[in-house]
PDB file of C-alpha atoms and ligand atoms in Angstrom:
ATOM      1  CA  MET U   1       0.000   0.000   0.000  1.00 49.00           C
ATOM      2  CA  THR U   2       1.092   3.527  -0.702  1.00 53.00           C
ATOM      3  CA  PRO U   3       1.569   5.581   2.461  1.00 55.00           C
ATOM      4  CA  LEU U   4      -1.147   8.212   2.854  1.00 61.00           C
ATOM      5  CA  GLY U   5      -0.475  11.374   0.915  1.00 66.00           C
ATOM      6  CA  ARG U   6       2.322  10.017  -1.238  1.00 75.00           C
ATOM      7  CA  SER U   7       1.351   9.531  -4.869  1.00 81.00           C
ATOM      8  CA  PRO U   8       1.920   6.151  -6.470  1.00 91.00           C
ATOM      9  CA  ASP U   9       4.907   5.623  -8.761  1.00 96.00           C
ATOM     10  CA  PHE U  10       2.980   6.160 -11.983  1.00 98.00           C
ATOM     11  CA  ALA U  11       5.969   5.405 -14.236  1.00 98.00           C
ATOM     12  CA  GLU U  12       6.318   1.969 -12.631  1.00 98.00           C
ATOM     13  CA  LEU U  13       2.571   1.306 -12.812  1.00 98.00           C
ATOM     14  CA  ARG U  14       2.617   2.297 -16.485  1.00 98.00           C
ATOM     15  CA  GLU U  15       5.423  -0.160 -17.215  1.00 98.00           C
ATOM     16  CA  GLN U  16       3.515  -2.924 -15.422  1.00 98.00           C
ATOM     17  CA  MET U  17       0.373  -2.077 -17.385  1.00 98.00           C
ATOM     18  CA  VAL U  18       2.267  -2.465 -20.665  1.00 98.00           C
ATOM     19  CA  GLU U  19       3.711  -5.853 -19.656  1.00 98.00           C
ATOM     20  CA  ARG U  20       0.802  -7.429 -17.775  1.00 98.00           C
ATOM     21  CA  GLN U  21      -2.321  -5.967 -19.364  1.00 98.00           C
ATOM     22  CA  LEU U  22      -1.086  -5.492 -22.930  1.00 98.00           C
ATOM     23  CA  ARG U  23       1.921  -7.581 -23.985  1.00 98.00           C
ATOM     24  CA  ARG U  24       0.768 -10.710 -22.121  1.00 98.00           C
ATOM     25  CA  ARG U  25      -2.678 -10.363 -23.633  1.00 97.00           C
ATOM     26  CA  GLY U  26      -1.826 -10.288 -27.290  1.00 96.00           C
ATOM     27  CA  ILE U  27      -0.772  -6.712 -27.991  1.00 98.00           C
ATOM     28  CA  SER U  28       2.439  -7.097 -29.999  1.00 98.00           C
ATOM     29  CA  ASP U  29       2.712  -3.892 -32.075  1.00 98.00           C
ATOM     30  CA  GLU U  30       5.829  -2.286 -30.594  1.00 98.00           C
ATOM     31  CA  ARG U  31       4.736   1.200 -31.686  1.00 98.00           C
ATOM     32  CA  VAL U  32       1.455   0.830 -29.778  1.00 98.00           C
ATOM     33  CA  LEU U  33       3.255  -0.598 -26.718  1.00 98.00           C
ATOM     34  CA  GLY U  34       5.783   2.258 -26.892  1.00 98.00           C
ATOM     35  CA  ALA U  35       3.049   4.907 -27.090  1.00 98.00           C
ATOM     36  CA  MET U  36       1.141   3.419 -24.157  1.00 98.00           C
ATOM     37  CA  GLY U  37       4.383   3.260 -22.213  1.00 98.00           C
ATOM     38  CA  ALA U  38       4.947   6.962 -22.898  1.00 98.00           C
ATOM     39  CA  ILE U  39       1.553   8.658 -22.442  1.00 98.00           C
ATOM     40  CA  PRO U  40       0.738   9.428 -18.784  1.00 98.00           C
ATOM     41  CA  ARG U  41      -2.757   7.997 -18.360  1.00 98.00           C
ATOM     42  CA  GLU U  42      -2.987   9.590 -14.890  1.00 98.00           C
ATOM     43  CA  HIS U  43      -3.002  13.019 -16.576  1.00 98.00           C
ATOM     44  CA  PHE U  44      -6.302  12.223 -18.345  1.00 98.00           C
ATOM     45  CA  VAL U  45      -8.417  10.930 -15.434  1.00 98.00           C
ATOM     46  CA  PRO U  46     -10.193  13.041 -12.811  1.00 97.00           C
ATOM     47  CA  GLU U  47      -8.323  13.688  -9.554  1.00 96.00           C
ATOM     48  CA  SER U  48     -10.776  11.464  -7.644  1.00 96.00           C
ATOM     49  CA  VAL U  49      -9.693   8.316  -9.538  1.00 97.00           C
ATOM     50  CA  ARG U  50      -6.068   9.245 -10.268  1.00 97.00           C
ATOM     51  CA  ARG U  51      -4.694   6.506  -8.001  1.00 96.00           C
ATOM     52  CA  SER U  52      -6.593   3.956 -10.099  1.00 97.00           C
ATOM     53  CA  ALA U  53      -5.317   5.327 -13.430  1.00 98.00           C
ATOM     54  CA  TYR U  54      -3.494   2.074 -14.287  1.00 98.00           C
ATOM     55  CA  ASN U  55      -6.238  -0.314 -13.182  1.00 98.00           C
ATOM     56  CA  ASP U  56      -7.223  -2.945 -15.709  1.00 98.00           C
ATOM     57  CA  SER U  57     -10.580  -1.240 -16.267  1.00 97.00           C
ATOM     58  CA  ALA U  58     -12.502   1.710 -17.648  1.00 97.00           C
ATOM     59  CA  LEU U  59     -12.868   4.653 -15.207  1.00 98.00           C
ATOM     60  CA  PRO U  60     -15.521   7.371 -14.878  1.00 97.00           C
ATOM     61  CA  ILE U  61     -14.719  10.773 -16.414  1.00 98.00           C
ATOM     62  CA  GLY U  62     -18.110  12.460 -15.768  1.00 97.00           C
ATOM     63  CA  HIS U  63     -21.200  12.908 -17.956  1.00 96.00           C
ATOM     64  CA  GLN U  64     -21.845   9.144 -17.620  1.00 94.00           C
ATOM     65  CA  GLN U  65     -18.806   8.514 -19.810  1.00 96.00           C
ATOM     66  CA  THR U  66     -15.598   6.572 -19.237  1.00 97.00           C
ATOM     67  CA  ILE U  67     -11.951   6.475 -20.246  1.00 98.00           C
ATOM     68  CA  SER U  68     -11.612   3.083 -21.932  1.00 97.00           C
ATOM     69  CA  GLN U  69      -9.736   0.154 -20.380  1.00 97.00           C
ATOM     70  CA  PRO U  70      -6.055   0.287 -21.464  1.00 98.00           C
ATOM     71  CA  TRP U  71      -6.294  -3.034 -23.353  1.00 98.00           C
ATOM     72  CA  VAL U  72      -9.222  -1.721 -25.402  1.00 97.00           C
ATOM     73  CA  VAL U  73      -7.300   1.405 -26.434  1.00 98.00           C
ATOM     74  CA  ALA U  74      -4.323  -0.765 -27.409  1.00 98.00           C
ATOM     75  CA  ALA U  75      -6.473  -3.266 -29.328  1.00 98.00           C
ATOM     76  CA  ILE U  76      -8.088  -0.491 -31.379  1.00 98.00           C
ATOM     77  CA  CYS U  77      -4.730   1.143 -32.121  1.00 98.00           C
ATOM     78  CA  GLN U  78      -3.130  -2.184 -33.053  1.00 98.00           C
ATOM     79  CA  ALA U  79      -6.015  -3.097 -35.373  1.00 98.00           C
ATOM     80  CA  LEU U  80      -5.505   0.186 -37.261  1.00 98.00           C
ATOM     81  CA  ARG U  81      -1.941  -0.965 -38.207  1.00 98.00           C
ATOM     82  CA  LEU U  82      -0.557   2.581 -38.194  1.00 98.00           C
ATOM     83  CA  LYS U  83       2.944   3.237 -39.537  1.00 98.00           C
ATOM     84  CA  GLY U  84       3.305   6.913 -38.670  1.00 98.00           C
ATOM     85  CA  ASP U  85       2.273   8.988 -41.661  1.00 98.00           C
ATOM     86  CA  GLU U  86      -1.512   8.584 -41.462  1.00 98.00           C
ATOM     87  CA  ARG U  87      -4.308  11.057 -41.005  1.00 98.00           C
ATOM     88  CA  VAL U  88      -6.670   9.566 -38.402  1.00 99.00           C
ATOM     89  CA  LEU U  89     -10.252  10.400 -37.484  1.00 98.00           C
ATOM     90  CA  GLU U  90     -11.272   9.513 -33.942  1.00 99.00           C
ATOM     91  CA  VAL U  91     -14.930   9.503 -32.855  1.00 98.00           C
ATOM     92  CA  GLY U  92     -15.394   9.784 -29.065  1.00 98.00           C
ATOM     93  CA  THR U  93     -12.510  11.833 -27.630  1.00 98.00           C
ATOM     94  CA  GLY U  94     -13.698  11.255 -24.053  1.00 98.00           C
ATOM     95  CA  SER U  95     -10.751  12.075 -21.784  1.00 98.00           C
ATOM     96  CA  GLY U  96      -8.338  12.644 -24.685  1.00 98.00           C
ATOM     97  CA  TYR U  97      -6.175   9.669 -23.660  1.00 98.00           C
ATOM     98  CA  SER U  98      -6.692   7.557 -26.782  1.00 98.00           C
ATOM     99  CA  ALA U  99      -6.175  10.663 -28.947  1.00 99.00           C
ATOM    100  CA  ALA U 100      -2.798  11.171 -27.243  1.00 99.00           C
ATOM    101  CA  VAL U 101      -1.842   7.534 -27.926  1.00 99.00           C
ATOM    102  CA  LEU U 102      -2.924   7.822 -31.577  1.00 99.00           C
ATOM    103  CA  ALA U 103      -0.974  11.090 -31.908  1.00 98.00           C
ATOM    104  CA  GLU U 104       2.215   9.190 -30.986  1.00 98.00           C
ATOM    105  CA  ILE U 105       1.808   6.625 -33.744  1.00 98.00           C
ATOM    106  CA  ALA U 106       0.188   8.630 -36.564  1.00 98.00           C
ATOM    107  CA  ASN U 107       0.834  11.963 -38.245  1.00 98.00           C
ATOM    108  CA  ARG U 108      -2.373  13.837 -37.499  1.00 98.00           C
ATOM    109  CA  VAL U 109      -5.469  13.103 -35.423  1.00 98.00           C
ATOM    110  CA  ILE U 110      -8.853  14.766 -35.760  1.00 98.00           C
ATOM    111  CA  SER U 111     -10.948  13.777 -32.759  1.00 99.00           C
ATOM    112  CA  ILE U 112     -14.658  14.503 -32.314  1.00 98.00           C
ATOM    113  CA  GLU U 113     -16.489  14.544 -28.966  1.00 98.00           C
ATOM    114  CA  ARG U 114     -20.209  15.072 -28.542  1.00 98.00           C
ATOM    115  CA  VAL U 115     -20.117  16.376 -24.935  1.00 98.00           C
ATOM    116  CA  ALA U 116     -18.707  19.924 -25.067  1.00 98.00           C
ATOM    117  CA  ASP U 117     -17.334  19.863 -21.511  1.00 98.00           C
ATOM    118  CA  LEU U 118     -15.385  16.625 -22.167  1.00 98.00           C
ATOM    119  CA  GLY U 119     -14.079  17.892 -25.522  1.00 98.00           C
ATOM    120  CA  GLU U 120     -12.834  21.124 -23.970  1.00 98.00           C
ATOM    121  CA  THR U 121     -11.190  19.349 -21.031  1.00 98.00           C
ATOM    122  CA  ALA U 122      -9.498  16.897 -23.410  1.00 98.00           C
ATOM    123  CA  ARG U 123      -8.227  19.733 -25.610  1.00 98.00           C
ATOM    124  CA  HIS U 124      -6.742  21.428 -22.548  1.00 98.00           C
ATOM    125  CA  LYS U 125      -5.083  18.213 -21.304  1.00 98.00           C
ATOM    126  CA  LEU U 126      -3.527  17.556 -24.711  1.00 98.00           C
ATOM    127  CA  GLU U 127      -2.220  21.135 -24.824  1.00 98.00           C
ATOM    128  CA  GLN U 128      -0.741  20.782 -21.327  1.00 98.00           C
ATOM    129  CA  LEU U 129       1.303  17.811 -22.561  1.00 98.00           C
ATOM    130  CA  GLY U 130       2.423  19.780 -25.618  1.00 98.00           C
ATOM    131  CA  ILE U 131       0.871  17.324 -28.066  1.00 98.00           C
ATOM    132  CA  PRO U 132       0.620  19.390 -31.261  1.00 97.00           C
ATOM    133  CA  ASN U 133      -0.961  17.031 -33.792  1.00 98.00           C
ATOM    134  CA  VAL U 134      -4.471  16.509 -32.364  1.00 98.00           C
ATOM    135  CA  GLU U 135      -7.414  18.699 -33.251  1.00 98.00           C
ATOM    136  CA  VAL U 136     -10.433  18.238 -30.972  1.00 98.00           C
ATOM    137  CA  ILE U 137     -13.799  19.136 -32.460  1.00 98.00           C
ATOM    138  CA  VAL U 138     -16.991  19.305 -30.387  1.00 98.00           C
ATOM    139  CA  GLY U 139     -19.984  17.847 -32.216  1.00 98.00           C
ATOM    140  CA  ASP U 140     -21.769  14.716 -33.408  1.00 98.00           C
ATOM    141  CA  GLY U 141     -19.123  12.498 -34.993  1.00 98.00           C
ATOM    142  CA  SER U 142     -21.504   9.684 -35.971  1.00 98.00           C
ATOM    143  CA  GLN U 143     -21.433  10.992 -39.551  1.00 97.00           C
ATOM    144  CA  GLY U 144     -17.726  11.724 -39.405  1.00 98.00           C
ATOM    145  CA  HIS U 145     -16.077  14.922 -40.548  1.00 98.00           C
ATOM    146  CA  PRO U 146     -16.247  15.015 -44.353  1.00 98.00           C
ATOM    147  CA  GLN U 147     -14.373  18.352 -44.518  1.00 97.00           C
ATOM    148  CA  ALA U 148     -11.046  16.601 -43.827  1.00 97.00           C
ATOM    149  CA  ALA U 149     -11.784  13.234 -45.501  1.00 98.00           C
ATOM    150  CA  PRO U 150     -10.472  10.858 -46.686  1.00 98.00           C
ATOM    151  CA  TYR U 151      -8.828   9.333 -43.603  1.00 98.00           C
ATOM    152  CA  ASP U 152      -6.213   6.578 -43.626  1.00 98.00           C
ATOM    153  CA  ALA U 153      -7.666   5.269 -40.385  1.00 98.00           C
ATOM    154  CA  ILE U 154     -10.824   5.816 -38.334  1.00 98.00           C
ATOM    155  CA  ALA U 155     -11.187   4.804 -34.664  1.00 98.00           C
ATOM    156  CA  VAL U 156     -14.677   4.720 -33.145  1.00 98.00           C
ATOM    157  CA  HIS U 157     -14.782   4.503 -29.336  1.00 98.00           C
ATOM    158  CA  ALA U 158     -18.535   4.071 -28.827  1.00 97.00           C
ATOM    159  CA  ALA U 159     -20.824   1.250 -29.950  1.00 98.00           C
ATOM    160  CA  THR U 160     -22.614   1.809 -33.247  1.00 98.00           C
ATOM    161  CA  PRO U 161     -26.055   0.285 -33.990  1.00 97.00           C
ATOM    162  CA  GLU U 162     -24.755  -1.105 -37.309  1.00 95.00           C
ATOM    163  CA  ALA U 163     -21.844  -0.748 -39.731  1.00 95.00           C
ATOM    164  CA  PRO U 164     -21.100   3.014 -39.740  1.00 97.00           C
ATOM    165  CA  HIS U 165     -21.887   3.880 -43.372  1.00 96.00           C
ATOM    166  CA  SER U 166     -21.000   7.600 -43.447  1.00 98.00           C
ATOM    167  CA  LEU U 167     -17.709   6.922 -41.681  1.00 98.00           C
ATOM    168  CA  LEU U 168     -16.853   4.087 -44.063  1.00 97.00           C
ATOM    169  CA  ALA U 169     -17.469   6.470 -46.969  1.00 97.00           C
ATOM    170  CA  GLN U 170     -14.731   8.748 -45.549  1.00 97.00           C
ATOM    171  CA  LEU U 171     -12.101   6.001 -45.508  1.00 97.00           C
ATOM    172  CA  ALA U 172      -9.200   6.214 -47.985  1.00 96.00           C
ATOM    173  CA  ALA U 173      -8.406   3.365 -50.392  1.00 93.00           C
ATOM    174  CA  ASP U 174      -6.474   0.816 -48.221  1.00 93.00           C
ATOM    175  CA  GLY U 175      -7.784   2.588 -45.106  1.00 97.00           C
ATOM    176  CA  ARG U 176      -8.899   0.786 -41.928  1.00 98.00           C
ATOM    177  CA  LEU U 177     -11.810   1.583 -39.621  1.00 98.00           C
ATOM    178  CA  VAL U 178     -12.219  -0.011 -36.192  1.00 98.00           C
ATOM    179  CA  ALA U 179     -15.541   0.236 -34.376  1.00 98.00           C
ATOM    180  CA  PRO U 180     -17.528  -1.701 -31.779  1.00 98.00           C
ATOM    181  CA  ILE U 181     -20.788  -2.839 -33.377  1.00 98.00           C
ATOM    182  CA  ALA U 182     -23.660  -3.369 -30.931  1.00 97.00           C
ATOM    183  CA  THR U 183     -25.407  -6.749 -31.108  1.00 93.00           C
ATOM    184  CA  GLY U 184     -28.144  -8.082 -28.833  1.00 84.00           C
ATOM    185  CA  SER U 185     -25.756  -9.533 -26.261  1.00 87.00           C
ATOM    186  CA  ALA U 186     -22.398  -7.743 -26.644  1.00 91.00           C
ATOM    187  CA  ASP U 187     -20.513  -5.151 -28.609  1.00 96.00           C
ATOM    188  CA  LEU U 188     -18.219  -6.751 -31.173  1.00 97.00           C
ATOM    189  CA  LEU U 189     -15.020  -4.845 -31.860  1.00 97.00           C
ATOM    190  CA  THR U 190     -14.793  -4.984 -35.639  1.00 98.00           C
ATOM    191  CA  ALA U 191     -12.186  -3.923 -38.209  1.00 98.00           C
ATOM    192  CA  PHE U 192     -13.294  -2.817 -41.689  1.00 98.00           C
ATOM    193  CA  VAL U 193     -10.527  -2.861 -44.264  1.00 97.00           C
ATOM    194  CA  ARG U 194     -10.838  -1.064 -47.570  1.00 93.00           C
ATOM    195  CA  ASP U 195      -8.933  -3.065 -50.139  1.00 87.00           C
ATOM    196  CA  ASN U 196      -9.173  -1.160 -53.430  1.00 79.00           C
ATOM    197  CA  GLY U 197     -12.842  -1.573 -54.349  1.00 80.00           C
ATOM    198  CA  ASP U 198     -13.640  -4.191 -51.687  1.00 91.00           C
ATOM    199  CA  LEU U 199     -14.526  -3.782 -48.044  1.00 94.00           C
ATOM    200  CA  ARG U 200     -13.492  -6.659 -45.777  1.00 95.00           C
ATOM    201  CA  GLN U 201     -14.787  -7.071 -42.232  1.00 96.00           C
ATOM    202  CA  GLU U 202     -12.945  -8.873 -39.400  1.00 96.00           C
ATOM    203  CA  THR U 203     -14.229  -9.435 -35.860  1.00 96.00           C
ATOM    204  CA  ILE U 204     -11.603  -8.719 -33.188  1.00 95.00           C
ATOM    205  CA  GLY U 205     -13.662  -9.761 -30.173  1.00 94.00           C
ATOM    206  CA  PRO U 206     -16.435  -8.860 -27.697  1.00 94.00           C
ATOM    207  CA  CYS U 207     -16.061  -5.673 -25.599  1.00 91.00           C
ATOM    208  CA  ARG U 208     -18.280  -3.296 -23.603  1.00 91.00           C
ATOM    209  CA  PHE U 209     -18.597   0.292 -24.838  1.00 94.00           C
ATOM    210  CA  VAL U 210     -20.845   3.275 -24.181  1.00 94.00           C
ATOM    211  CA  PRO U 211     -23.320   3.852 -27.036  1.00 96.00           C
ATOM    212  CA  LEU U 212     -22.589   6.165 -29.949  1.00 98.00           C
ATOM    213  CA  LEU U 213     -25.334   8.798 -29.742  1.00 98.00           C
ATOM    214  CA  GLY U 214     -26.454  10.939 -32.656  1.00 97.00           C
ATOM    215  CA  ALA U 215     -27.642  11.026 -36.247  1.00 97.00           C
ATOM    216  CA  GLU U 216     -26.099   7.648 -37.185  1.00 97.00           C
ATOM    217  CA  GLY U 217     -25.959   6.373 -33.643  1.00 97.00           C
ATOM    218  CA  PHE U 218     -28.532   5.638 -30.948  1.00 97.00           C
ATOM    219  CA  ASP U 219     -31.091   8.251 -29.890  1.00 96.00           C
ATOM    220  CA  PRO U 220     -29.840  10.424 -27.010  1.00 91.00           C
ATOM    221  CA  PRO U 221     -31.841  10.164 -23.740  1.00 85.00           C
ATOM    222  CA  GLU U 222     -34.594  12.807 -23.238  1.00 78.00           C
ATOM    223  CA  GLU U 223     -32.758  14.893 -20.610  1.00 63.00           C
ATOM    224  CA  ASP U 224     -29.544  14.963 -22.687  1.00 60.00           C
TER     225      ASP U 224
HETATM  226  N1  SAH M 301     -11.451   7.182 -26.158  1.00 80.86           N
HETATM  227  C1  SAH M 301     -11.887   7.781 -24.936  1.00 80.86           C
HETATM  228  C2  SAH M 301     -13.057   7.047 -24.348  1.00 80.86           C
HETATM  229  C3  SAH M 301     -14.273   7.438 -25.005  1.00 80.86           C
HETATM  230  S1  SAH M 301     -15.779   6.859 -24.317  1.00 80.86           S
HETATM  231  C4  SAH M 301     -10.800   7.924 -23.907  1.00 80.86           C
HETATM  232  O1  SAH M 301      -9.690   7.468 -24.142  1.00 80.86           O
HETATM  233  O2  SAH M 301     -11.055   8.529 -22.870  1.00 80.86           O
HETATM  234  C5  SAH M 301     -16.812   7.291 -25.677  1.00 80.86           C
HETATM  235  C6  SAH M 301     -16.993   8.766 -25.922  1.00 80.86           C
HETATM  236  O3  SAH M 301     -17.763   8.898 -27.101  1.00 80.86           O
HETATM  237  C7  SAH M 301     -17.775   9.503 -24.833  1.00 80.86           C
HETATM  238  O4  SAH M 301     -17.006  10.576 -24.369  1.00 80.86           O
HETATM  239  C8  SAH M 301     -19.033   9.991 -25.535  1.00 80.86           C
HETATM  240  O5  SAH M 301     -19.504  11.253 -25.089  1.00 80.86           O
HETATM  241  C9  SAH M 301     -18.561  10.048 -26.975  1.00 80.86           C
HETATM  242  N2  SAH M 301     -19.616  10.003 -27.997  1.00 80.86           N
HETATM  243  C10 SAH M 301     -20.779   9.306 -28.011  1.00 80.86           C
HETATM  244  N3  SAH M 301     -21.458   9.550 -29.152  1.00 80.86           N
HETATM  245  C11 SAH M 301     -20.692  10.413 -29.889  1.00 80.86           C
HETATM  246  C12 SAH M 301     -20.852  11.041 -31.163  1.00 80.86           C
HETATM  247  N4  SAH M 301     -21.915  10.837 -31.931  1.00 80.86           N
HETATM  248  N5  SAH M 301     -19.872  11.863 -31.589  1.00 80.86           N
HETATM  249  C13 SAH M 301     -18.767  12.116 -30.826  1.00 80.86           C
HETATM  250  N6  SAH M 301     -18.571  11.545 -29.620  1.00 80.86           N
HETATM  251  C14 SAH M 301     -19.510  10.707 -29.150  1.00 80.86           C
END
């Protein structure tokens, strides 16, 4: 146990996260592992849960939303197969953590968040770390951001009711889109790969996500 008042050794916890939660569980892309070993996750979570920043779980960030479990962030990034020169669209900025990880392994990230307060906080956190290549946009990202399309990669961090058609239309030739697709029992993390004219679909595995709300998502609750 950490003595009262002293903060945990976050660098050590981060290293353990990379080894135990990621490498041992099938994440093998060294660029993804390197990025997750470099980005301070504790910077992106609220003060009240900072000590739990490296837990093997999602954590609350307010507005009924969560920062995703580290393994989920890594699995999405790995499935995008980024080399470093890509333009990436992210839907669901949340805390800004996954945007920071993507910014390490791609050239430019455009990230859209529906909840203005979360988007603004994320933008501020990214600025504080001096991460220059992420643009956070507040708005409904369920139909993407056609102004900057096409994208080499698209990461969706909230469960879509079906294959996200508008987003797929903004994918470059050879581009990859990763999204959780809601089914009756679970959300299935799915990769869509544009291969010249064809679109291939691969299931990565079951995961739990918050719903994508908006025009091509689920209907927002009344009080929203
Ligand atoms: N990747 C984030 C976790 C995101 S949780 C992180 O690392 O912290 C999913 C986020 O998607 C929530 O913040 C939610 O508000 C947002 N969201 C839901 N529907 C959306 C939409 N249509 N457009 C943009 N963001 C949306």
